[in-house]
mmCIF file of C-alpha atoms in Angstrom:
data_model
loop_
_atom_site.group_PDB
_atom_site.id
_atom_site.type_symbol
_atom_site.label_atom_id
_atom_site.label_comp_id
_atom_site.label_asym_id
_atom_site.label_seq_id
_atom_site.Cartn_x
_atom_site.Cartn_y
_atom_site.Cartn_z
ATOM 1 C CA SER A 195 -0.118 -0.051 -0.193
ATOM 2 C CA PHE A 196 1.718 2.964 -1.364
ATOM 3 C CA PRO A 197 1.949 5.754 0.490
ATOM 4 C CA SER A 198 1.862 4.560 4.170
ATOM 5 C CA GLY A 199 -1.418 5.632 5.728
ATOM 6 C CA HIS A 200 -0.442 5.445 9.352
ATOM 7 C CA THR A 201 2.606 7.613 8.379
ATOM 8 C CA ALA A 202 0.768 10.107 6.682
ATOM 9 C CA THR A 203 -1.981 10.462 9.484
ATOM 10 C CA ALA A 204 1.080 10.878 12.187
ATOM 11 C CA PHE A 205 2.319 13.739 10.171
ATOM 12 C CA VAL A 206 -0.746 15.287 9.170
ATOM 13 C CA ALA A 207 -1.248 15.774 13.229
ATOM 14 C CA ALA A 208 2.384 16.808 13.739
ATOM 15 C CA GLY A 209 2.288 19.328 11.087
ATOM 16 C CA CYS A 210 -0.949 20.879 12.519
ATOM 17 C CA ILE A 211 0.271 21.000 15.896
ATOM 18 C CA VAL A 212 3.441 22.231 15.070
ATOM 19 C CA LEU A 213 2.272 24.956 12.488
ATOM 20 C CA CYS A 214 -0.064 26.286 14.990
ATOM 21 C CA LEU A 215 2.035 26.484 18.060
ATOM 22 C CA PRO A 216 3.630 29.847 19.002
ATOM 23 C CA PRO A 217 7.244 30.727 17.397
ATOM 24 C CA ARG A 218 8.909 29.981 20.724
ATOM 25 C CA LEU A 219 7.538 26.355 21.195
ATOM 26 C CA ARG A 220 8.402 25.444 17.635
ATOM 27 C CA ARG A 221 11.465 24.379 18.289
ATOM 28 C CA THR A 222 11.371 22.177 21.650
ATOM 29 C CA VAL A 223 7.865 20.885 21.173
ATOM 30 C CA GLY A 224 7.879 20.753 17.395
ATOM 31 C CA VAL A 225 11.153 18.590 17.315
ATOM 32 C CA ALA A 226 9.478 16.148 19.732
ATOM 33 C CA VAL A 227 6.405 15.819 17.811
ATOM 34 C CA ILE A 228 8.051 15.527 14.303
ATOM 35 C CA VAL A 229 10.301 12.730 16.168
ATOM 36 C CA LEU A 230 7.343 10.681 17.206
ATOM 37 C CA ALA A 231 5.593 11.128 14.084
ATOM 38 C CA ALA A 232 8.781 9.607 12.056
ATOM 39 C CA GLY A 233 8.986 7.084 14.881
ATOM 40 C CA ILE A 234 5.368 5.719 13.857
ATOM 41 C CA GLY A 235 6.914 5.519 10.170
ATOM 42 C CA TYR A 236 9.846 3.915 11.311
ATOM 43 C CA THR A 237 7.865 1.131 13.041
ATOM 44 C CA ARG A 238 5.937 0.595 9.521
ATOM 45 C CA VAL A 239 9.181 -0.047 8.131
ATOM 46 C CA VAL A 240 10.410 -2.168 10.839
ATOM 47 C CA VAL A 241 7.332 -4.552 11.128
ATOM 48 C CA GLY A 242 7.342 -5.158 7.061
ATOM 49 C CA ALA A 243 4.342 -3.162 6.138
ATOM 50 C CA HIS A 244 6.057 -0.641 4.078
ATOM 51 C CA TRP A 245 9.157 0.091 2.265
ATOM 52 C CA PRO A 246 11.093 3.129 3.010
ATOM 53 C CA LEU A 247 10.001 5.319 0.084
ATOM 54 C CA ASP A 248 6.196 4.293 1.213
ATOM 55 C CA ILE A 249 7.172 6.039 4.527
ATOM 56 C CA PHE A 250 8.844 9.241 2.814
ATOM 57 C CA VAL A 251 6.093 9.909 0.840
ATOM 58 C CA GLY A 252 3.378 9.394 3.395
ATOM 59 C CA ALA A 253 5.288 11.893 5.789
ATOM 60 C CA ALA A 254 5.354 14.236 2.700
ATOM 61 C CA GLY A 255 2.272 14.300 1.648
ATOM 62 C CA GLY A 256 0.794 14.328 5.354
ATOM 63 C CA TRP A 257 2.776 17.675 6.021
ATOM 64 C CA LEU A 258 1.074 19.078 2.850
ATOM 65 C CA CYS A 259 -2.287 18.181 3.999
ATOM 66 C CA ALA A 260 -1.383 19.860 7.269
ATOM 67 C CA ALA A 261 0.042 22.875 6.120
ATOM 68 C CA PHE A 262 -2.912 23.272 3.697
ATOM 69 C CA GLY A 263 -5.210 22.737 6.383
ATOM 70 C CA VAL A 264 -3.558 25.330 8.725
ATOM 71 C CA TRP A 265 -3.335 27.893 5.676
ATOM 72 C CA ALA A 266 -7.121 27.238 4.739
ATOM 73 C CA SER A 267 -7.932 27.576 8.219
ATOM 74 C CA GLY A 268 -7.037 30.881 8.474
ATOM 75 C CA ARG A 269 -8.835 32.233 5.169
ATOM 76 C CA TRP A 270 -12.318 30.499 5.728
ATOM 77 C CA THR A 271 -13.349 32.301 8.307
ATOM 78 C CA HIS A 272 -17.295 31.387 7.836
ATOM 79 C CA LEU A 273 -16.879 28.355 10.263
ATOM 80 C CA GLN A 274 -16.115 30.775 12.971
ATOM 81 C CA ARG A 275 -19.337 32.110 12.264
ATOM 82 C CA PRO A 276 -22.531 31.009 14.281
ATOM 83 C CA GLY A 277 -24.175 28.833 11.706
ATOM 84 C CA GLY A 278 -20.616 27.612 10.732
ATOM 85 C CA LEU A 279 -20.441 26.458 14.443
ATOM 86 C CA ARG A 280 -23.512 24.962 14.616
ATOM 87 C CA ALA A 281 -22.916 22.906 10.919
ATOM 88 C CA LEU A 282 -19.525 21.420 13.179
ATOM 89 C CA ALA A 283 -21.572 20.830 16.309
ATOM 90 C CA VAL A 284 -24.041 18.689 14.329
ATOM 91 C CA LEU A 285 -21.155 16.838 11.901
ATOM 92 C CA THR A 286 -19.229 16.234 15.467
ATOM 93 C CA LEU A 287 -22.333 15.095 17.037
ATOM 94 C CA ALA A 288 -23.103 12.563 13.989
ATOM 95 C CA MET A 289 -19.626 11.245 14.056
ATOM 96 C CA GLY A 290 -19.805 10.804 17.667
ATOM 97 C CA VAL A 291 -22.780 8.720 17.786
ATOM 98 C CA ALA A 292 -21.906 7.263 14.475
ATOM 99 C CA LEU A 293 -18.766 6.075 16.402
ATOM 100 C CA TRP A 294 -20.147 4.975 19.287
ATOM 101 C CA LEU A 295 -22.906 2.609 17.804
ATOM 102 C CA ARG A 296 -20.853 0.987 14.985
ATOM 103 C CA ASP A 297 -19.487 -2.447 15.591
ATOM 104 C CA PHE A 298 -15.910 -2.669 14.461
ATOM 105 C CA PRO A 299 -14.021 -6.165 13.776
ATOM 106 C CA SER A 300 -11.501 -6.380 16.584
ATOM 107 C CA ALA A 301 -11.812 -5.291 19.885
ATOM 108 C CA ALA A 302 -8.806 -2.768 19.589
ATOM 109 C CA GLU A 303 -10.477 -0.861 17.047
ATOM 110 C CA ASP A 304 -13.830 -1.447 18.698
ATOM 111 C CA TRP A 305 -12.735 0.257 21.713
ATOM 112 C CA TRP A 306 -10.703 3.172 20.083
ATOM 113 C CA ALA A 307 -13.606 4.057 17.847
ATOM 114 C CA ARG A 308 -15.876 4.140 21.102
ATOM 115 C CA ALA A 309 -13.285 6.432 22.966
ATOM 116 C CA PHE A 310 -13.142 8.909 19.982
ATOM 117 C CA GLY A 311 -16.998 8.836 19.908
ATOM 118 C CA LEU A 312 -17.231 9.916 23.214
ATOM 119 C CA GLY A 313 -14.480 12.278 22.932
ATOM 120 C CA CYS A 314 -16.912 14.073 20.002
ATOM 121 C CA LEU A 315 -19.787 13.771 22.298
ATOM 122 C CA VAL A 316 -18.216 15.214 25.143
ATOM 123 C CA ALA A 317 -16.306 17.880 23.194
ATOM 124 C CA LEU A 318 -19.686 18.735 21.998
ATOM 125 C CA ALA A 319 -21.183 19.163 25.340
ATOM 126 C CA ARG A 320 -18.268 21.122 26.802
ATOM 127 C CA HIS A 321 -18.949 23.556 23.232
ATOM 128 C CA PHE A 322 -22.927 23.624 24.330
ATOM 129 C CA PHE A 323 -22.315 24.612 27.878
ATOM 130 C CA SER A 324 -19.678 27.321 27.153
ATOM 131 C CA ALA A 325 -22.097 28.717 24.756
ATOM 132 C CA LEU A 326 -24.553 28.566 27.503
ATOM 133 C CA GLY A 327 -22.418 30.304 29.936
ATOM 134 C CA LEU A 328 -21.917 27.805 32.034
ATOM 135 C CA GLY A 329 -18.913 25.595 32.775
ATOM 136 C CA PHE A 330 -18.501 22.248 31.532
ATOM 137 C CA PHE A 331 -16.722 21.098 34.505
ATOM 138 C CA GLU A 332 -18.736 22.896 37.011
ATOM 139 C CA VAL A 333 -21.926 21.300 35.378
ATOM 140 C CA CYS A 334 -20.128 17.723 35.312
ATOM 141 C CA LEU A 335 -19.363 18.196 39.208
ATOM 142 C CA ASP A 336 -22.898 19.352 39.587
ATOM 143 C CA LEU A 337 -24.392 16.342 37.672
ATOM 144 C CA ALA A 338 -22.145 13.984 39.897
ATOM 145 C CA VAL A 339 -23.068 15.272 43.212
ATOM 146 C CA VAL A 340 -26.714 15.207 42.352
ATOM 147 C CA ASN A 341 -26.445 11.618 41.039
ATOM 148 C CA PHE A 342 -24.084 10.415 43.650
ATOM 149 C CA PRO A 343 -25.002 12.367 47.006
ATOM 150 C CA ARG A 344 -22.088 11.634 49.828
ATOM 151 C CA GLN A 345 -23.134 9.850 53.052
ATOM 152 C CA VAL A 346 -22.108 11.943 55.965
#
């Protein structure tokens, strides 16, 4: 499989992190994130899943996608308006519910998909409560106290 999807994904994530970091953190945090992404690519060669060329092309493609995404996010500001935020919230809700409800072939895939789906739902809930002027963690704490009262 050409190029390496694992490496491309790792470098998309690394590129987004590095390109969005403040300049003072790019040297320290950026190097660590890129080394981690390169390590993911290296493991793909070690296990025999890819040739080195697959890794290099995956890394380059991932970095280019990250650079384009960071560039585009600064120019397409319509998603930062209330209508765009609502559209992203609906998309996040749909993705979270779909990942939570779908069955995956292996237990590891199922666990990660459900964890990611739950993360999407928690992020949406956090955004919803902050839009209402409520602190997400305060609401969770209030719910925990109401549902699980302490015995005195």
